[in-house]
Amino acid sequence: MTLHIAGAGMAGLCAAVRARELGLDVVVHEKGDRAGGSMLLSSCVVWRYRDLDTFREQCPGGDADLQQEVVERVDDGLEWLRGLGAEVVWEETGNPLTVGLRFDPRSLTDALVRAAGELRFGEGLPDDAEQLLLATGGFQGDRGLVSEHIHPGGALLHRANPWSAGDGLRYALGRGAALSSGLDEFYGRAMPAGPAVVREDEFVSLAQLYGRHALVLDDRGDEFAPDPISWSETDLVQAIAQRPNATAWYLVDEEALEVDIRGRTVREMVEAAREAGGEVLLANELGIEIPSAYRYAVHVVAGITHTIGGVCIDRQARVLRDDGSPIEGLYAAGADAGGIATGGYASGLASALVFGRNAAETAAQA
Ligand SMILES: Cc1cc2nc3c(=O)[nH]c(=O)nc-3n(C[C@H](O)[C@H](O)[C@H](O)COP(=O)(O)OP(=O)(O)OC[C@H]3O[C@@H](n4cnc5c(N)ncnc54)[C@H](O)[C@@H]3O)c2cc1C
């Protein structure tokens, strides 16, 4: 029996490698012209919360069974990736809430591709596959689906591979799949707003990660932000998406400029935004009453990296109907599988690793 996999990103490649280890024939269909999907563009930190309680606290709307599966199975998956020859660049995440590894994304992609077998580029979902894994990476690339589910106040900056546009979701719905929680949520970053030009190799370096240290105003000058802003700032980025034009101004004072966030100072992030052509004003040029301590105002737009909602799966990565029964021969993993991080943020690479491998193991028993 052949397992067909749609998508040669993190979930699809992990599934392909695991399925081949288990003796299955595998064909990977990749819509784009390269392997790696968004994984190749990512910071490549594959992590989990320290324990299930922390996961539940941080992502309270997520499915507890799927969260438990991630907590229990990621560590084994990380060692498996290392064993395939993927280069580890950090042994820890530097965040007391989480544990994990940071890989070099090129090395991780290459290690998986070497072991994944046949990859067919320029191919979408195969017709009439008896065993099919949907690993197409979410629906952030489809403006229509994003408007329908996320209702942004303006165009979001698309901070992901160009091909993940909801194909897996549409296909699964056509086969009777249930939708998960969190369809209006997404993981993203505040990015320099237009006229800045953000290339895909700058998705990491141009992220503006200091909303917690800023006064946040919308384009009308109204202050807003979740209180408190979470450590990942995903909640803030989602809030920016809802404001007019999906943009905001981050105002920072001298003290904030010297804060170090994941190895970069706020000043360096502001400079990067300016160099990319973004609007970085002296705070008093904004033309509104604000305390004089604020030095710069940086215009940011909500960048969408991947959707958090998707199709419902179980721990074996089987796609479920509304009544909870599995659809025979249909699996989903990665950002196509939703409802794991609802209400917060969790590593998309980790769930792609765990449920990609689980899908292969389930298919091997079919
Ligand atoms: C800048 C950036 C930084 C990030 N940093 C991190 C991080 O540090 N840690 C973390 O956990 N996550 C991070 N992420 C998110 C992470 O990359 C994703 O969560 C992860 O790649 C999801 O895996 P996936 O397999 O679902 O999607 P992808 O890895 O994107 O793979 C999906 C694949 O499916 C293909 N595809 C789409 N449609 C079809 C179709 N119809 N048929 C066939 N193929 C199709 C796409 O071309 C793509 O190759 C980051 C992402 C970006 C962009």
Short mmCIF file of N, CA, C and O in Angstrom, two decimals, residues 7-70:
data_model
loop_
_atom_site.label_atom_id
_atom_site.label_comp_id
_atom_site.label_asym_id
_atom_site.label_seq_id
_atom_site.Cartn_x
_atom_site.Cartn_y
_atom_site.Cartn_z
N GLY A 7 2.42 17.75 0.55
CA GLY A 7 3.20 18.75 1.27
C GLY A 7 4.55 18.21 1.70
O GLY A 7 4.62 17.21 2.42
N ALA A 8 5.62 18.86 1.24
CA ALA A 8 6.98 18.44 1.63
C ALA A 8 7.58 19.46 2.58
O ALA A 8 8.71 19.92 2.42
N GLY A 9 6.78 19.86 3.60
CA GLY A 9 7.30 20.70 4.67
C GLY A 9 7.60 19.84 5.87
O GLY A 9 7.89 18.65 5.75
N MET A 10 7.50 20.45 7.05
CA MET A 10 7.89 19.72 8.27
C MET A 10 7.05 18.47 8.48
O MET A 10 7.58 17.37 8.66
N ALA A 11 5.72 18.61 8.46
CA ALA A 11 4.87 17.45 8.76
C ALA A 11 5.01 16.38 7.68
O ALA A 11 5.16 15.20 7.97
N GLY A 12 4.95 16.81 6.41
CA GLY A 12 4.98 15.84 5.31
C GLY A 12 6.30 15.08 5.25
O GLY A 12 6.32 13.85 5.06
N LEU A 13 7.39 15.77 5.44
CA LEU A 13 8.69 15.09 5.36
C LEU A 13 8.90 14.15 6.55
O LEU A 13 9.41 13.03 6.39
N CYS A 14 8.50 14.61 7.74
CA CYS A 14 8.64 13.73 8.92
C CYS A 14 7.81 12.46 8.71
O CYS A 14 8.26 11.34 9.02
N ALA A 15 6.61 12.64 8.17
CA ALA A 15 5.75 11.47 7.92
C ALA A 15 6.38 10.55 6.88
O ALA A 15 6.38 9.33 7.04
N ALA A 16 6.93 11.14 5.83
CA ALA A 16 7.50 10.32 4.75
C ALA A 16 8.67 9.48 5.28
O ALA A 16 8.76 8.27 5.00
N VAL A 17 9.52 10.10 6.05
CA VAL A 17 10.69 9.38 6.56
C VAL A 17 10.25 8.25 7.50
O VAL A 17 10.71 7.12 7.40
N ARG A 18 9.32 8.58 8.39
CA ARG A 18 8.86 7.56 9.35
C ARG A 18 8.15 6.41 8.62
O ARG A 18 8.35 5.24 8.94
N ALA A 19 7.34 6.74 7.62
CA ALA A 19 6.61 5.71 6.89
C ALA A 19 7.58 4.78 6.16
O ALA A 19 7.38 3.56 6.14
N ARG A 20 8.63 5.33 5.62
CA ARG A 20 9.61 4.48 4.92
C ARG A 20 10.33 3.58 5.93
O ARG A 20 10.60 2.42 5.65
N GLU A 21 10.63 4.13 7.10
CA GLU A 21 11.25 3.28 8.14
C GLU A 21 10.36 2.10 8.47
O GLU A 21 10.83 1.02 8.82
N LEU A 22 9.04 2.31 8.37
CA LEU A 22 8.09 1.25 8.74
C LEU A 22 7.73 0.36 7.54
O LEU A 22 6.85 -0.47 7.63
N GLY A 23 8.40 0.60 6.42
CA GLY A 23 8.25 -0.29 5.27
C GLY A 23 7.15 0.09 4.29
O GLY A 23 6.83 -0.69 3.39
N LEU A 24 6.55 1.27 4.45
CA LEU A 24 5.51 1.69 3.50
C LEU A 24 6.13 2.27 2.24
O LEU A 24 7.22 2.85 2.28
N ASP A 25 5.41 2.15 1.13
CA ASP A 25 5.75 2.93 -0.07
C ASP A 25 5.19 4.33 0.13
O ASP A 25 4.05 4.47 0.60
N VAL A 26 5.97 5.32 -0.25
CA VAL A 26 5.56 6.70 0.00
C VAL A 26 5.77 7.54 -1.24
O VAL A 26 6.81 7.41 -1.90
N VAL A 27 4.80 8.39 -1.55
CA VAL A 27 5.01 9.42 -2.57
C VAL A 27 4.64 10.76 -1.95
O VAL A 27 3.55 10.90 -1.39
N VAL A 28 5.55 11.72 -2.04
CA VAL A 28 5.27 13.06 -1.51
C VAL A 28 4.98 13.99 -2.69
O VAL A 28 5.79 14.12 -3.60
N HIS A 29 3.80 14.62 -2.65
CA HIS A 29 3.39 15.56 -3.69
C HIS A 29 3.60 16.97 -3.14
O HIS A 29 3.00 17.32 -2.12
N GLU A 30 4.41 17.75 -3.78
CA GLU A 30 4.71 19.10 -3.29
C GLU A 30 4.30 20.12 -4.35
O GLU A 30 4.78 20.11 -5.47
N LYS A 31 3.41 21.00 -3.94
CA LYS A 31 2.89 22.03 -4.86
C LYS A 31 3.96 23.02 -5.31
O LYS A 31 3.95 23.51 -6.44
N GLY A 32 4.89 23.32 -4.43
CA GLY A 32 5.92 24.31 -4.73
C GLY A 32 7.07 23.72 -5.53
O GLY A 32 7.03 22.56 -5.95
N ASP A 33 8.10 24.56 -5.70
CA ASP A 33 9.25 24.08 -6.49
C ASP A 33 10.45 23.73 -5.62
O ASP A 33 11.55 23.57 -6.10
N ARG A 34 10.22 23.62 -4.32
CA ARG A 34 11.29 23.21 -3.42
C ARG A 34 10.69 22.51 -2.22
O ARG A 34 9.48 22.65 -1.94
N ALA A 35 11.52 21.79 -1.48
CA ALA A 35 11.07 21.15 -0.24
C ALA A 35 11.29 22.11 0.93
O ALA A 35 12.02 23.08 0.83
N GLY A 36 10.64 21.81 2.03
CA GLY A 36 10.92 22.54 3.28
C GLY A 36 9.81 23.45 3.74
O GLY A 36 9.74 23.81 4.91
N GLY A 37 8.92 23.87 2.81
CA GLY A 37 7.80 24.73 3.20
C GLY A 37 8.24 25.90 4.07
O GLY A 37 9.31 26.49 3.85
N SER A 38 7.43 26.24 5.05
CA SER A 38 7.77 27.34 5.97
C SER A 38 8.89 26.94 6.93
O SER A 38 9.59 27.80 7.45
N MET A 39 9.04 25.64 7.13
CA MET A 39 10.15 25.19 8.00
C MET A 39 11.48 25.78 7.55
O MET A 39 12.30 26.22 8.36
N LEU A 40 11.68 25.78 6.24
CA LEU A 40 12.98 26.25 5.71
C LEU A 40 13.18 27.74 5.98
O LEU A 40 14.31 28.22 6.03
N LEU A 41 12.09 28.47 6.15
CA LEU A 41 12.18 29.93 6.38
C LEU A 41 12.20 30.27 7.86
O LEU A 41 12.34 31.43 8.23
N SER A 42 12.06 29.24 8.69
CA SER A 42 11.76 29.49 10.11
C SER A 42 13.01 29.67 10.96
O SER A 42 14.13 29.42 10.52
N SER A 43 12.79 30.05 12.23
CA SER A 43 13.88 30.09 13.21
C SER A 43 14.25 28.67 13.62
O SER A 43 15.30 28.45 14.22
N CYS A 44 13.34 27.74 13.37
CA CYS A 44 13.59 26.30 13.54
C CYS A 44 13.82 25.88 14.99
O CYS A 44 14.58 24.95 15.25
N VAL A 45 13.15 26.55 15.93
CA VAL A 45 13.17 26.10 17.32
C VAL A 45 11.98 25.14 17.48
O VAL A 45 10.83 25.54 17.30
N VAL A 46 12.29 23.88 17.76
CA VAL A 46 11.24 22.86 17.89
C VAL A 46 11.09 22.61 19.39
O VAL A 46 12.01 22.10 20.02
N TRP A 47 9.94 22.98 19.94
CA TRP A 47 9.84 23.00 21.40
C TRP A 47 8.47 22.56 21.89
O TRP A 47 7.50 22.51 21.12
N ARG A 48 8.44 22.27 23.19
CA ARG A 48 7.16 21.97 23.85
C ARG A 48 7.13 22.70 25.18
O ARG A 48 8.19 23.12 25.69
N TYR A 49 5.92 22.85 25.75
CA TYR A 49 5.85 23.37 27.11
C TYR A 49 6.41 22.30 28.05
O TYR A 49 6.37 21.11 27.76
N ARG A 50 6.92 22.76 29.20
CA ARG A 50 7.59 21.86 30.15
C ARG A 50 6.70 20.69 30.55
O ARG A 50 7.18 19.58 30.75
N ASP A 51 5.40 20.96 30.73
CA ASP A 51 4.48 19.89 31.12
C ASP A 51 3.09 20.25 30.62
O ASP A 51 2.84 21.36 30.15
N LEU A 52 2.19 19.28 30.76
CA LEU A 52 0.84 19.47 30.22
C LEU A 52 0.13 20.63 30.92
O LEU A 52 -0.60 21.39 30.27
N ASP A 53 0.33 20.78 32.23
CA ASP A 53 -0.36 21.87 32.94
C ASP A 53 0.03 23.22 32.35
O ASP A 53 -0.82 24.10 32.17
N THR A 54 1.31 23.39 32.06
CA THR A 54 1.76 24.66 31.47
C THR A 54 1.14 24.83 30.08
O THR A 54 0.69 25.93 29.71
N PHE A 55 1.10 23.77 29.31
CA PHE A 55 0.49 23.82 27.98
C PHE A 55 -0.97 24.26 28.11
O PHE A 55 -1.46 25.15 27.39
N ARG A 56 -1.69 23.66 29.07
CA ARG A 56 -3.11 23.98 29.25
C ARG A 56 -3.28 25.45 29.66
O ARG A 56 -4.19 26.13 29.21
N GLU A 57 -2.39 25.90 30.53
CA GLU A 57 -2.46 27.29 30.98
C GLU A 57 -2.22 28.25 29.82
O GLU A 57 -2.87 29.28 29.69
N GLN A 58 -1.25 27.92 28.97
CA GLN A 58 -0.84 28.82 27.89
C GLN A 58 -1.78 28.76 26.69
O GLN A 58 -1.90 29.74 25.96
N CYS A 59 -2.37 27.60 26.47
CA CYS A 59 -3.26 27.41 25.31
C CYS A 59 -4.56 26.77 25.79
O CYS A 59 -4.85 25.60 25.47
N PRO A 60 -5.35 27.51 26.58
CA PRO A 60 -6.49 26.89 27.28
C PRO A 60 -7.59 26.38 26.36
O PRO A 60 -8.36 25.51 26.76
N GLY A 61 -7.66 26.88 25.14
CA GLY A 61 -8.74 26.43 24.25
C GLY A 61 -8.35 25.24 23.39
O GLY A 61 -9.16 24.73 22.61
N GLY A 62 -7.13 24.77 23.55
CA GLY A 62 -6.65 23.66 22.71
C GLY A 62 -7.15 22.31 23.20
O GLY A 62 -7.58 22.17 24.35
N ASP A 63 -7.07 21.32 22.33
CA ASP A 63 -7.51 19.96 22.66
C ASP A 63 -6.48 19.32 23.60
O ASP A 63 -5.32 19.14 23.23
N ALA A 64 -6.93 18.95 24.80
CA ALA A 64 -6.00 18.46 25.83
C ALA A 64 -5.33 17.15 25.41
O ALA A 64 -4.15 16.91 25.72
N ASP A 65 -6.06 16.29 24.69
CA ASP A 65 -5.47 15.01 24.26
C ASP A 65 -4.32 15.25 23.29
O ASP A 65 -3.27 14.61 23.37
N LEU A 66 -4.54 16.16 22.36
CA LEU A 66 -3.49 16.44 21.36
C LEU A 66 -2.29 17.12 22.04
O LEU A 66 -1.13 16.84 21.72
N GLN A 67 -2.59 17.97 23.00
CA GLN A 67 -1.50 18.63 23.73
C GLN A 67 -0.68 17.60 24.49
O GLN A 67 0.56 17.65 24.51
N GLN A 68 -1.37 16.65 25.10
CA GLN A 68 -0.65 15.62 25.85
C GLN A 68 0.24 14.81 24.92
O GLN A 68 1.38 14.45 25.26
N GLU A 69 -0.28 14.51 23.75
CA GLU A 69 0.50 13.74 22.77
C GLU A 69 1.78 14.49 22.41
O GLU A 69 2.86 13.91 22.32
N VAL A 70 1.67 15.81 22.23
CA VAL A 70 2.86 16.61 21.90
C VAL A 70 3.85 16.54 23.06
O VAL A 70 5.05 16.28 22.86
#
